[in-house]
Amino acid sequence: MVKLSVIVPFYNVQQYAPDTLKSLRANARDDFEFILVDDCSRDETPDILERAARELPGAVHLRHEKNGGLATARNTGLDAARGEYLTFLDGDDWLAPGYYEQLLAEIEKLGCDFVRTDHVQCTARARTVHRVPHGRRGVVMSPREVILPADRSTSVDYAYAWAGIYHRRLADAGLLHFTDGLRTAEDRPWIWRLHREAESFAAVGLLGVFYRRGVASSLTQIGDVRQLDFIKAFDQVIRETAADRDADELLPKAVRTYCAIISHHLGSIERFEPSVARKLKSMSAAALKRMPQGVLDEALDSMDLQRATRLRRLRRRPVSAEVAA
């Protein structure tokens, strides 16, 4: 039986894919599989993955005929995965040798639904350790109980799918698939659903994923319309949280986070193309009007003056019926 399935989407990452694949080789084991999903790359990535399919132990090579985005590529990998445990890696990141064996040992020792880990963020030559915002390490807890407080960073704000490992029972319950077609922030509804509906999790102080920032082809670096999918993603978070049995307690956290993300994008609006910047403002104004207004009032009252003023001004902006829908 396959013990661990690693799902790795690739899209136009010819510069970085060799390092990613080399690090997977340094993590190979007879009962590990590496599902390499080429999301219809247009550079040399397909050739690199074809070679990897022959040379990397446990490699399974899948290719999309049409680009679907990261969420859809991860779902393709999930549907093909056979492992008792599952994890993710992005095609421009890399791993420490032997990391997956350590990660697997942690979740088997703890016996929980999923484990979350720290990671190393890499920007040019700089290296920064980023920790799961959860203080208790190696202690199994209810994921629902660590969503709050609303005014502090918690585990749902640390949404990186690759920073952890997940038992197959979560996939069988429909908790590991992403919302098809989301081009950015696809991990936000995913992490919220995981914390609301899984039964047990733990955070561990294990470092081994190296997350590459500042990649020119990454959507975080491109100010085009795909960036605006964060609105669809957070609309989904609000909608699903509003239907939760603890909606009254959890909605303030969801709304406050949504507001913070809107403010963040408005604060760096110059990186967007002019037409996208205009759309960002109109879609964000409409999003504020869709939020539970009483909860929104409380969220704005709790934020710093600069962000609250920016969002209140946007909230007063007229919105066309088309954008509001």
PDB file of C-alpha atoms in Angstrom:
ATOM      1  CA  MET A   1       0.000   0.000   0.000  1.00  0.00           C
ATOM      2  CA  VAL A   2       1.130   3.566  -0.683  1.00  0.00           C
ATOM      3  CA  LYS A   3       1.822   5.223   2.647  1.00  0.00           C
ATOM      4  CA  LEU A   4       2.169   8.848   1.457  1.00  0.00           C
ATOM      5  CA  SER A   5       0.956  10.667  -1.661  1.00  0.00           C
ATOM      6  CA  VAL A   6       2.607  14.004  -2.445  1.00  0.00           C
ATOM      7  CA  ILE A   7       0.629  16.199  -4.860  1.00  0.00           C
ATOM      8  CA  VAL A   8       2.788  18.664  -6.791  1.00  0.00           C
ATOM      9  CA  PRO A   9       1.230  21.008  -9.389  1.00  0.00           C
ATOM     10  CA  PHE A  10       3.559  22.646 -11.927  1.00  0.00           C
ATOM     11  CA  TYR A  11       2.880  25.573 -14.237  1.00  0.00           C
ATOM     12  CA  ASN A  12       5.613  27.333 -16.237  1.00  0.00           C
ATOM     13  CA  VAL A  13       8.307  26.762 -13.608  1.00  0.00           C
ATOM     14  CA  GLN A  14      11.151  25.468 -15.787  1.00  0.00           C
ATOM     15  CA  GLN A  15      13.651  27.518 -13.786  1.00  0.00           C
ATOM     16  CA  TYR A  16      12.669  25.968 -10.452  1.00  0.00           C
ATOM     17  CA  ALA A  17      11.232  22.518 -11.235  1.00  0.00           C
ATOM     18  CA  PRO A  18      14.650  20.769 -11.288  1.00  0.00           C
ATOM     19  CA  ASP A  19      15.322  21.848  -7.686  1.00  0.00           C
ATOM     20  CA  THR A  20      11.835  20.752  -6.630  1.00  0.00           C
ATOM     21  CA  LEU A  21      12.273  17.349  -8.250  1.00  0.00           C
ATOM     22  CA  LYS A  22      15.764  16.900  -6.819  1.00  0.00           C
ATOM     23  CA  SER A  23      14.356  17.509  -3.339  1.00  0.00           C
ATOM     24  CA  LEU A  24      11.592  14.962  -3.964  1.00  0.00           C
ATOM     25  CA  ARG A  25      14.226  12.403  -4.927  1.00  0.00           C
ATOM     26  CA  ALA A  26      15.936  13.114  -1.589  1.00  0.00           C
ATOM     27  CA  ASN A  27      12.611  12.243   0.086  1.00  0.00           C
ATOM     28  CA  ALA A  28      11.750   9.123  -1.918  1.00  0.00           C
ATOM     29  CA  ARG A  29      10.766   5.882  -0.227  1.00  0.00           C
ATOM     30  CA  ASP A  30       9.393   2.649  -1.643  1.00  0.00           C
ATOM     31  CA  ASP A  31       5.909   3.369  -0.283  1.00  0.00           C
ATOM     32  CA  PHE A  32       5.789   7.072  -1.294  1.00  0.00           C
ATOM     33  CA  GLU A  33       4.272   8.371  -4.533  1.00  0.00           C
ATOM     34  CA  PHE A  34       4.828  11.783  -6.104  1.00  0.00           C
ATOM     35  CA  ILE A  35       1.920  12.945  -8.257  1.00  0.00           C
ATOM     36  CA  LEU A  36       3.316  15.523 -10.678  1.00  0.00           C
ATOM     37  CA  VAL A  37       0.481  17.533 -12.258  1.00  0.00           C
ATOM     38  CA  ASP A  38       1.444  19.671 -15.241  1.00  0.00           C
ATOM     39  CA  ASP A  39      -1.241  22.368 -15.504  1.00  0.00           C
ATOM     40  CA  CYS A  40      -0.739  22.850 -19.262  1.00  0.00           C
ATOM     41  CA  SER A  41       2.650  24.574 -19.017  1.00  0.00           C
ATOM     42  CA  ARG A  42       3.876  26.461 -22.111  1.00  0.00           C
ATOM     43  CA  ASP A  43       7.605  26.474 -21.315  1.00  0.00           C
ATOM     44  CA  GLU A  44      10.040  23.574 -20.865  1.00  0.00           C
ATOM     45  CA  THR A  45       8.289  22.264 -17.739  1.00  0.00           C
ATOM     46  CA  PRO A  46       6.548  19.359 -19.588  1.00  0.00           C
ATOM     47  CA  ASP A  47       9.886  18.023 -20.840  1.00  0.00           C
ATOM     48  CA  ILE A  48      11.366  18.251 -17.348  1.00  0.00           C
ATOM     49  CA  LEU A  49       8.407  16.323 -15.915  1.00  0.00           C
ATOM     50  CA  GLU A  50       8.563  13.657 -18.605  1.00  0.00           C
ATOM     51  CA  ARG A  51      12.161  12.950 -17.628  1.00  0.00           C
ATOM     52  CA  ALA A  52      11.179  12.946 -13.947  1.00  0.00           C
ATOM     53  CA  ALA A  53       8.442  10.393 -14.647  1.00  0.00           C
ATOM     54  CA  ARG A  54      11.173   8.011 -15.831  1.00  0.00           C
ATOM     55  CA  GLU A  55      13.823   8.817 -13.252  1.00  0.00           C
ATOM     56  CA  LEU A  56      12.085   9.794  -9.989  1.00  0.00           C
ATOM     57  CA  PRO A  57      11.063   6.773  -7.859  1.00  0.00           C
ATOM     58  CA  GLY A  58       7.303   6.788  -7.222  1.00  0.00           C
ATOM     59  CA  ALA A  59       6.558   9.486  -9.820  1.00  0.00           C
ATOM     60  CA  VAL A  60       3.079   9.642 -11.397  1.00  0.00           C
ATOM     61  CA  HIS A  61       2.904  12.177 -14.235  1.00  0.00           C
ATOM     62  CA  LEU A  62      -0.451  13.787 -15.105  1.00  0.00           C
ATOM     63  CA  ARG A  63      -1.076  16.588 -17.594  1.00  0.00           C
ATOM     64  CA  HIS A  64      -3.972  19.014 -18.078  1.00  0.00           C
ATOM     65  CA  GLU A  65      -4.915  19.809 -21.668  1.00  0.00           C
ATOM     66  CA  LYS A  66      -6.228  23.182 -20.452  1.00  0.00           C
ATOM     67  CA  ASN A  67      -4.840  25.390 -17.693  1.00  0.00           C
ATOM     68  CA  GLY A  68      -7.143  25.192 -14.682  1.00  0.00           C
ATOM     69  CA  GLY A  69      -5.193  26.908 -11.934  1.00  0.00           C
ATOM     70  CA  LEU A  70      -3.635  25.655  -8.719  1.00  0.00           C
ATOM     71  CA  ALA A  71      -6.887  24.546  -7.055  1.00  0.00           C
ATOM     72  CA  THR A  72      -7.942  22.423 -10.019  1.00  0.00           C
ATOM     73  CA  ALA A  73      -4.457  20.931 -10.407  1.00  0.00           C
ATOM     74  CA  ARG A  74      -4.399  19.937  -6.750  1.00  0.00           C
ATOM     75  CA  ASN A  75      -7.813  18.308  -7.149  1.00  0.00           C
ATOM     76  CA  THR A  76      -6.517  16.288 -10.103  1.00  0.00           C
ATOM     77  CA  GLY A  77      -3.722  15.047  -7.870  1.00  0.00           C
ATOM     78  CA  LEU A  78      -6.104  14.255  -5.013  1.00  0.00           C
ATOM     79  CA  ASP A  79      -8.320  12.200  -7.310  1.00  0.00           C
ATOM     80  CA  ALA A  80      -5.313  10.116  -8.375  1.00  0.00           C
ATOM     81  CA  ALA A  81      -3.743   9.753  -4.925  1.00  0.00           C
ATOM     82  CA  ARG A  82      -3.611   6.294  -3.339  1.00  0.00           C
ATOM     83  CA  GLY A  83      -1.796   7.054  -0.100  1.00  0.00           C
ATOM     84  CA  GLU A  84      -2.929   6.501   3.470  1.00  0.00           C
ATOM     85  CA  TYR A  85      -1.653  10.042   4.077  1.00  0.00           C
ATOM     86  CA  LEU A  86      -1.509  13.011   1.711  1.00  0.00           C
ATOM     87  CA  THR A  87       0.415  16.238   1.449  1.00  0.00           C
ATOM     88  CA  PHE A  88       1.130  18.978  -1.078  1.00  0.00           C
ATOM     89  CA  LEU A  89       4.097  20.826  -2.523  1.00  0.00           C
ATOM     90  CA  ASP A  90       4.176  23.632  -5.097  1.00  0.00           C
ATOM     91  CA  GLY A  91       6.281  23.195  -8.216  1.00  0.00           C
ATOM     92  CA  ASP A  92       8.633  26.086  -7.394  1.00  0.00           C
ATOM     93  CA  ASP A  93       9.330  25.148  -3.759  1.00  0.00           C
ATOM     94  CA  TRP A  94      11.628  22.497  -2.308  1.00  0.00           C
ATOM     95  CA  LEU A  95      12.236  20.222   0.683  1.00  0.00           C
ATOM     96  CA  ALA A  96      14.951  19.257   3.110  1.00  0.00           C
ATOM     97  CA  PRO A  97      16.246  15.694   2.600  1.00  0.00           C
ATOM     98  CA  GLY A  98      14.264  13.142   4.591  1.00  0.00           C
ATOM     99  CA  TYR A  99      11.607  15.663   5.604  1.00  0.00           C
ATOM    100  CA  TYR A 100       8.590  13.580   4.567  1.00  0.00           C
ATOM    101  CA  GLU A 101       9.727  10.596   6.613  1.00  0.00           C
ATOM    102  CA  GLN A 102       9.876  12.835   9.694  1.00  0.00           C
ATOM    103  CA  LEU A 103       6.497  14.389   8.889  1.00  0.00           C
ATOM    104  CA  LEU A 104       4.882  10.978   8.455  1.00  0.00           C
ATOM    105  CA  ALA A 105       6.353   9.801  11.762  1.00  0.00           C
ATOM    106  CA  GLU A 106       4.809  12.831  13.525  1.00  0.00           C
ATOM    107  CA  ILE A 107       1.235  12.208  12.356  1.00  0.00           C
ATOM    108  CA  GLU A 108       1.469   8.470  12.972  1.00  0.00           C
ATOM    109  CA  LYS A 109       2.720   9.143  16.506  1.00  0.00           C
ATOM    110  CA  LEU A 110      -0.034  11.691  17.222  1.00  0.00           C
ATOM    111  CA  GLY A 111      -2.848   9.756  15.513  1.00  0.00           C
ATOM    112  CA  CYS A 112      -4.801  12.876  14.511  1.00  0.00           C
ATOM    113  CA  ASP A 113      -6.611  13.919  11.316  1.00  0.00           C
ATOM    114  CA  PHE A 114      -3.971  16.428  10.268  1.00  0.00           C
ATOM    115  CA  VAL A 115      -0.727  18.027  11.378  1.00  0.00           C
ATOM    116  CA  ARG A 116       0.447  21.570  10.610  1.00  0.00           C
ATOM    117  CA  THR A 117       4.118  22.528  10.364  1.00  0.00           C
ATOM    118  CA  ASP A 118       6.354  25.581  10.275  1.00  0.00           C
ATOM    119  CA  HIS A 119       8.213  26.517   7.067  1.00  0.00           C
ATOM    120  CA  VAL A 120      11.112  28.567   5.728  1.00  0.00           C
ATOM    121  CA  GLN A 121      10.243  31.491   3.450  1.00  0.00           C
ATOM    122  CA  CYS A 122      12.883  32.229   0.831  1.00  0.00           C
ATOM    123  CA  THR A 123      13.046  35.630  -0.876  1.00  0.00           C
ATOM    124  CA  ALA A 124      16.156  36.000  -3.012  1.00  0.00           C
ATOM    125  CA  ARG A 125      18.969  35.121  -0.556  1.00  0.00           C
ATOM    126  CA  ALA A 126      16.964  35.871   2.593  1.00  0.00           C
ATOM    127  CA  ARG A 127      15.624  33.016   4.727  1.00  0.00           C
ATOM    128  CA  THR A 128      12.893  33.545   7.332  1.00  0.00           C
ATOM    129  CA  VAL A 129      11.250  30.954   9.562  1.00  0.00           C
ATOM    130  CA  HIS A 130       7.438  31.237   9.673  1.00  0.00           C
ATOM    131  CA  ARG A 131       5.641  29.461  12.498  1.00  0.00           C
ATOM    132  CA  VAL A 132       2.157  28.044  12.724  1.00  0.00           C
ATOM    133  CA  PRO A 133       0.315  30.662  14.839  1.00  0.00           C
ATOM    134  CA  HIS A 134      -0.575  28.076  17.465  1.00  0.00           C
ATOM    135  CA  GLY A 135       1.430  27.925  20.656  1.00  0.00           C
ATOM    136  CA  ARG A 136       0.919  24.338  21.792  1.00  0.00           C
ATOM    137  CA  ARG A 137       3.180  21.928  19.917  1.00  0.00           C
ATOM    138  CA  GLY A 138       2.693  18.192  19.668  1.00  0.00           C
ATOM    139  CA  VAL A 139      -0.665  18.337  21.471  1.00  0.00           C
ATOM    140  CA  VAL A 140      -3.758  16.924  19.744  1.00  0.00           C
ATOM    141  CA  MET A 141      -6.667  19.368  19.876  1.00  0.00           C
ATOM    142  CA  SER A 142      -9.980  20.142  18.209  1.00  0.00           C
ATOM    143  CA  PRO A 143      -9.330  22.270  15.082  1.00  0.00           C
ATOM    144  CA  ARG A 144     -12.586  24.158  15.641  1.00  0.00           C
ATOM    145  CA  GLU A 145     -11.437  25.334  19.054  1.00  0.00           C
ATOM    146  CA  VAL A 146      -8.387  27.177  17.680  1.00  0.00           C
ATOM    147  CA  ILE A 147     -10.124  29.297  14.996  1.00  0.00           C
ATOM    148  CA  LEU A 148     -10.573  32.155  17.483  1.00  0.00           C
ATOM    149  CA  PRO A 149      -9.827  34.772  18.764  1.00  0.00           C
ATOM    150  CA  ALA A 150     -10.997  37.119  16.036  1.00  0.00           C
ATOM    151  CA  ASP A 151      -8.421  39.829  16.690  1.00  0.00           C
ATOM    152  CA  ARG A 152      -5.332  37.638  16.596  1.00  0.00           C
ATOM    153  CA  SER A 153      -3.637  35.501  13.961  1.00  0.00           C
ATOM    154  CA  THR A 154      -4.657  31.854  14.374  1.00  0.00           C
ATOM    155  CA  SER A 155      -4.220  28.609  12.494  1.00  0.00           C
ATOM    156  CA  VAL A 156      -6.895  29.488   9.883  1.00  0.00           C
ATOM    157  CA  ASP A 157      -4.738  32.464   8.876  1.00  0.00           C
ATOM    158  CA  TYR A 158      -1.842  30.106   8.150  1.00  0.00           C
ATOM    159  CA  ALA A 159      -3.506  28.606   5.106  1.00  0.00           C
ATOM    160  CA  TYR A 160      -0.579  26.963   3.278  1.00  0.00           C
ATOM    161  CA  ALA A 161      -1.769  23.516   2.183  1.00  0.00           C
ATOM    162  CA  TRP A 162       1.819  22.257   1.867  1.00  0.00           C
ATOM    163  CA  ALA A 163       2.591  23.096   5.506  1.00  0.00           C
ATOM    164  CA  GLY A 164       1.204  19.862   6.863  1.00  0.00           C
ATOM    165  CA  ILE A 165       0.074  16.282   6.318  1.00  0.00           C
ATOM    166  CA  TYR A 166      -3.463  14.876   6.156  1.00  0.00           C
ATOM    167  CA  HIS A 167      -5.032  11.481   6.784  1.00  0.00           C
ATOM    168  CA  ARG A 168      -6.924   9.904   3.901  1.00  0.00           C
ATOM    169  CA  ARG A 169     -10.150   9.909   5.904  1.00  0.00           C
ATOM    170  CA  LEU A 170     -10.284  13.684   5.341  1.00  0.00           C
ATOM    171  CA  ALA A 171     -10.184  13.177   1.571  1.00  0.00           C
ATOM    172  CA  ASP A 172     -12.840  10.465   1.821  1.00  0.00           C
ATOM    173  CA  ALA A 173     -15.023  12.935   3.754  1.00  0.00           C
ATOM    174  CA  GLY A 174     -14.589  15.581   1.024  1.00  0.00           C
ATOM    175  CA  LEU A 175     -12.515  17.933   3.182  1.00  0.00           C
ATOM    176  CA  LEU A 176      -9.296  18.068   1.163  1.00  0.00           C
ATOM    177  CA  HIS A 177     -10.558  19.130  -2.259  1.00  0.00           C
ATOM    178  CA  PHE A 178     -10.308  22.781  -3.274  1.00  0.00           C
ATOM    179  CA  THR A 179     -12.895  24.970  -4.981  1.00  0.00           C
ATOM    180  CA  ASP A 180     -12.336  24.341  -8.684  1.00  0.00           C
ATOM    181  CA  GLY A 181     -11.292  27.339 -10.727  1.00  0.00           C
ATOM    182  CA  LEU A 182     -10.128  29.622  -7.907  1.00  0.00           C
ATOM    183  CA  ARG A 183      -6.937  31.275  -9.154  1.00  0.00           C
ATOM    184  CA  THR A 184      -5.802  32.727  -5.861  1.00  0.00           C
ATOM    185  CA  ALA A 185      -6.679  32.394  -2.149  1.00  0.00           C
ATOM    186  CA  GLU A 186      -7.843  28.859  -2.955  1.00  0.00           C
ATOM    187  CA  ASP A 187      -6.483  27.717   0.399  1.00  0.00           C
ATOM    188  CA  ARG A 188      -8.658  30.079   2.467  1.00  0.00           C
ATOM    189  CA  PRO A 189     -12.042  28.275   2.154  1.00  0.00           C
ATOM    190  CA  TRP A 190     -10.062  25.039   2.330  1.00  0.00           C
ATOM    191  CA  ILE A 191      -8.375  25.758   5.680  1.00  0.00           C
ATOM    192  CA  TRP A 192     -11.578  27.133   7.209  1.00  0.00           C
ATOM    193  CA  ARG A 193     -13.549  24.022   6.220  1.00  0.00           C
ATOM    194  CA  LEU A 194     -10.774  21.811   7.547  1.00  0.00           C
ATOM    195  CA  HIS A 195     -10.824  23.544  10.921  1.00  0.00           C
ATOM    196  CA  ARG A 196     -14.602  23.554  11.156  1.00  0.00           C
ATOM    197  CA  GLU A 197     -15.188  19.942  10.153  1.00  0.00           C
ATOM    198  CA  ALA A 198     -12.152  17.794  10.981  1.00  0.00           C
ATOM    199  CA  GLU A 199     -12.047  16.251  14.431  1.00  0.00           C
ATOM    200  CA  SER A 200      -8.418  16.509  15.504  1.00  0.00           C
ATOM    201  CA  PHE A 201      -5.164  18.240  14.629  1.00  0.00           C
ATOM    202  CA  ALA A 202      -1.795  19.187  16.065  1.00  0.00           C
ATOM    203  CA  ALA A 203       0.956  21.684  15.274  1.00  0.00           C
ATOM    204  CA  VAL A 204       4.571  20.504  15.336  1.00  0.00           C
ATOM    205  CA  GLY A 205       7.875  22.368  15.259  1.00  0.00           C
ATOM    206  CA  LEU A 206       9.203  20.622  12.172  1.00  0.00           C
ATOM    207  CA  LEU A 207      11.014  22.578   9.454  1.00  0.00           C
ATOM    208  CA  GLY A 208      11.548  21.149   5.989  1.00  0.00           C
ATOM    209  CA  VAL A 209       9.506  23.050   3.408  1.00  0.00           C
ATOM    210  CA  PHE A 210      11.242  25.944   1.664  1.00  0.00           C
ATOM    211  CA  TYR A 211       8.672  28.362   0.229  1.00  0.00           C
ATOM    212  CA  ARG A 212       9.975  30.479  -2.614  1.00  0.00           C
ATOM    213  CA  ARG A 213       8.625  34.058  -2.679  1.00  0.00           C
ATOM    214  CA  GLY A 214       9.076  36.666  -5.396  1.00  0.00           C
ATOM    215  CA  VAL A 215       8.703  34.240  -8.324  1.00  0.00           C
ATOM    216  CA  ALA A 216       7.870  36.377 -11.368  1.00  0.00           C
ATOM    217  CA  SER A 217       5.233  33.949 -12.672  1.00  0.00           C
ATOM    218  CA  SER A 218       3.465  33.662  -9.314  1.00  0.00           C
ATOM    219  CA  LEU A 219       0.034  35.244  -9.070  1.00  0.00           C
ATOM    220  CA  THR A 220       1.155  37.056  -5.938  1.00  0.00           C
ATOM    221  CA  GLN A 221       3.517  39.001  -8.210  1.00  0.00           C
ATOM    222  CA  ILE A 222       1.083  39.579 -11.104  1.00  0.00           C
ATOM    223  CA  GLY A 223      -1.497  42.355 -10.824  1.00  0.00           C
ATOM    224  CA  ASP A 224      -4.038  40.944 -13.244  1.00  0.00           C
ATOM    225  CA  VAL A 225      -7.692  40.047 -12.852  1.00  0.00           C
ATOM    226  CA  ARG A 226      -6.949  36.562 -11.493  1.00  0.00           C
ATOM    227  CA  GLN A 227      -5.861  38.185  -8.234  1.00  0.00           C
ATOM    228  CA  LEU A 228      -9.464  39.220  -7.641  1.00  0.00           C
ATOM    229  CA  ASP A 229     -10.476  35.612  -7.033  1.00  0.00           C
ATOM    230  CA  PHE A 230      -9.690  36.325  -3.379  1.00  0.00           C
ATOM    231  CA  ILE A 231     -13.173  37.883  -3.280  1.00  0.00           C
ATOM    232  CA  LYS A 232     -14.812  34.652  -4.460  1.00  0.00           C
ATOM    233  CA  ALA A 233     -12.709  32.727  -1.958  1.00  0.00           C
ATOM    234  CA  PHE A 234     -13.657  34.877   1.034  1.00  0.00           C
ATOM    235  CA  ASP A 235     -17.291  35.098  -0.046  1.00  0.00           C
ATOM    236  CA  GLN A 236     -17.249  31.317   0.244  1.00  0.00           C
ATOM    237  CA  VAL A 237     -15.663  31.512   3.707  1.00  0.00           C
ATOM    238  CA  ILE A 238     -18.376  33.936   4.867  1.00  0.00           C
ATOM    239  CA  ARG A 239     -21.192  31.911   3.300  1.00  0.00           C
ATOM    240  CA  GLU A 240     -20.092  28.596   4.783  1.00  0.00           C
ATOM    241  CA  THR A 241     -19.262  30.071   8.184  1.00  0.00           C
ATOM    242  CA  ALA A 242     -22.680  31.752   8.327  1.00  0.00           C
ATOM    243  CA  ALA A 243     -24.241  28.296   7.941  1.00  0.00           C
ATOM    244  CA  ASP A 244     -22.140  26.816  10.756  1.00  0.00           C
ATOM    245  CA  ARG A 245     -23.667  25.892  14.106  1.00  0.00           C
ATOM    246  CA  ASP A 246     -21.292  28.366  15.793  1.00  0.00           C
ATOM    247  CA  ALA A 247     -21.824  31.153  13.254  1.00  0.00           C
ATOM    248  CA  ASP A 248     -22.335  33.835  15.907  1.00  0.00           C
ATOM    249  CA  GLU A 249     -18.910  33.092  17.397  1.00  0.00           C
ATOM    250  CA  LEU A 250     -16.977  32.449  14.172  1.00  0.00           C
ATOM    251  CA  LEU A 251     -18.328  35.114  11.804  1.00  0.00           C
ATOM    252  CA  PRO A 252     -16.497  38.017  13.487  1.00  0.00           C
ATOM    253  CA  LYS A 253     -13.197  36.260  12.752  1.00  0.00           C
ATOM    254  CA  ALA A 254     -14.144  35.536   9.124  1.00  0.00           C
ATOM    255  CA  VAL A 255     -15.391  39.077   8.481  1.00  0.00           C
ATOM    256  CA  ARG A 256     -12.407  40.730  10.152  1.00  0.00           C
ATOM    257  CA  THR A 257      -9.988  38.623   8.105  1.00  0.00           C
ATOM    258  CA  TYR A 258     -11.844  39.422   4.877  1.00  0.00           C
ATOM    259  CA  CYS A 259     -11.668  43.135   5.699  1.00  0.00           C
ATOM    260  CA  ALA A 260      -7.940  42.894   6.427  1.00  0.00           C
ATOM    261  CA  ILE A 261      -7.293  41.227   3.070  1.00  0.00           C
ATOM    262  CA  ILE A 262      -9.342  43.840   1.190  1.00  0.00           C
ATOM    263  CA  SER A 263      -7.425  46.602   2.958  1.00  0.00           C
ATOM    264  CA  HIS A 264      -4.115  44.913   2.120  1.00  0.00           C
ATOM    265  CA  HIS A 265      -4.929  44.846  -1.597  1.00  0.00           C
ATOM    266  CA  LEU A 266      -6.163  48.441  -1.564  1.00  0.00           C
ATOM    267  CA  GLY A 267      -2.970  49.490   0.179  1.00  0.00           C
ATOM    268  CA  SER A 268      -0.876  48.138  -2.714  1.00  0.00           C
ATOM    269  CA  ILE A 269      -3.308  48.966  -5.496  1.00  0.00           C
ATOM    270  CA  GLU A 270      -0.577  50.496  -7.661  1.00  0.00           C
ATOM    271  CA  ARG A 271       0.670  47.005  -8.580  1.00  0.00           C
ATOM    272  CA  PHE A 272      -2.589  46.258 -10.388  1.00  0.00           C
ATOM    273  CA  GLU A 273      -3.324  47.125 -13.979  1.00  0.00           C
ATOM    274  CA  PRO A 274      -5.560  50.269 -14.032  1.00  0.00           C
ATOM    275  CA  SER A 275      -8.681  48.415 -15.192  1.00  0.00           C
ATOM    276  CA  VAL A 276      -8.113  45.729 -12.537  1.00  0.00           C
ATOM    277  CA  ALA A 277      -7.584  48.392  -9.840  1.00  0.00           C
ATOM    278  CA  ARG A 278     -10.964  49.910 -10.693  1.00  0.00           C
ATOM    279  CA  LYS A 279     -12.555  46.483 -10.590  1.00  0.00           C
ATOM    280  CA  LEU A 280     -10.879  45.752  -7.262  1.00  0.00           C
ATOM    281  CA  LYS A 281     -12.493  48.829  -5.727  1.00  0.00           C
ATOM    282  CA  SER A 282     -15.974  48.129  -7.091  1.00  0.00           C
ATOM    283  CA  MET A 283     -15.911  44.410  -6.232  1.00  0.00           C
ATOM    284  CA  SER A 284     -14.545  45.108  -2.746  1.00  0.00           C
ATOM    285  CA  ALA A 285     -17.268  47.698  -2.119  1.00  0.00           C
ATOM    286  CA  ALA A 286     -19.872  45.141  -3.160  1.00  0.00           C
ATOM    287  CA  ALA A 287     -18.270  42.523  -0.911  1.00  0.00           C
ATOM    288  CA  LEU A 288     -18.534  44.845   2.092  1.00  0.00           C
ATOM    289  CA  LYS A 289     -22.233  45.304   1.383  1.00  0.00           C
ATOM    290  CA  ARG A 290     -22.748  41.521   1.250  1.00  0.00           C
ATOM    291  CA  MET A 291     -21.190  40.930   4.662  1.00  0.00           C
ATOM    292  CA  PRO A 292     -23.405  40.721   7.775  1.00  0.00           C
ATOM    293  CA  GLN A 293     -23.602  44.446   8.472  1.00  0.00           C
ATOM    294  CA  GLY A 294     -23.702  44.279  12.252  1.00  0.00           C
ATOM    295  CA  VAL A 295     -20.675  41.993  12.315  1.00  0.00           C
ATOM    296  CA  LEU A 296     -18.945  44.310   9.834  1.00  0.00           C
ATOM    297  CA  ASP A 297     -19.603  47.327  12.068  1.00  0.00           C
ATOM    298  CA  GLU A 298     -17.943  45.556  14.990  1.00  0.00           C
ATOM    299  CA  ALA A 299     -15.008  44.460  12.842  1.00  0.00           C
ATOM    300  CA  LEU A 300     -14.346  47.999  11.607  1.00  0.00           C
ATOM    301  CA  ASP A 301     -14.588  49.373  15.135  1.00  0.00           C
ATOM    302  CA  SER A 302     -11.885  46.905  16.222  1.00  0.00           C
ATOM    303  CA  MET A 303      -9.406  47.778  13.444  1.00  0.00           C
ATOM    304  CA  ASP A 304      -6.748  50.461  13.405  1.00  0.00           C
ATOM    305  CA  LEU A 305      -7.819  53.914  12.213  1.00  0.00           C
ATOM    306  CA  GLN A 306      -6.091  53.794   8.819  1.00  0.00           C
ATOM    307  CA  ARG A 307      -7.614  50.490   7.736  1.00  0.00           C
ATOM    308  CA  ALA A 308     -11.017  51.254   9.209  1.00  0.00           C
ATOM    309  CA  THR A 309     -11.160  54.651   7.454  1.00  0.00           C
ATOM    310  CA  ARG A 310     -10.147  53.123   4.126  1.00  0.00           C
ATOM    311  CA  LEU A 311     -12.837  50.437   4.391  1.00  0.00           C
ATOM    312  CA  ARG A 312     -15.582  52.798   5.609  1.00  0.00           C
ATOM    313  CA  ARG A 313     -14.884  55.069   2.664  1.00  0.00           C
ATOM    314  CA  LEU A 314     -15.110  52.102   0.313  1.00  0.00           C
ATOM    315  CA  ARG A 315     -18.299  50.901   1.989  1.00  0.00           C
ATOM    316  CA  ARG A 316     -20.010  54.175   1.035  1.00  0.00           C
ATOM    317  CA  ARG A 317     -19.063  53.745  -2.622  1.00  0.00           C
ATOM    318  CA  PRO A 318     -22.085  53.190  -4.949  1.00  0.00           C
ATOM    319  CA  VAL A 319     -22.170  49.709  -6.469  1.00  0.00           C
ATOM    320  CA  SER A 320     -23.890  48.711  -9.700  1.00  0.00           C
ATOM    321  CA  ALA A 321     -26.391  45.858  -9.600  1.00  0.00           C
ATOM    322  CA  GLU A 322     -24.141  43.762 -11.830  1.00  0.00           C
ATOM    323  CA  VAL A 323     -21.133  44.046  -9.507  1.00  0.00           C
ATOM    324  CA  ALA A 324     -23.260  43.585  -6.378  1.00  0.00           C
ATOM    325  CA  ALA A 325     -24.433  40.219  -7.685  1.00  0.00           C
TER     326      ALA A 325
END
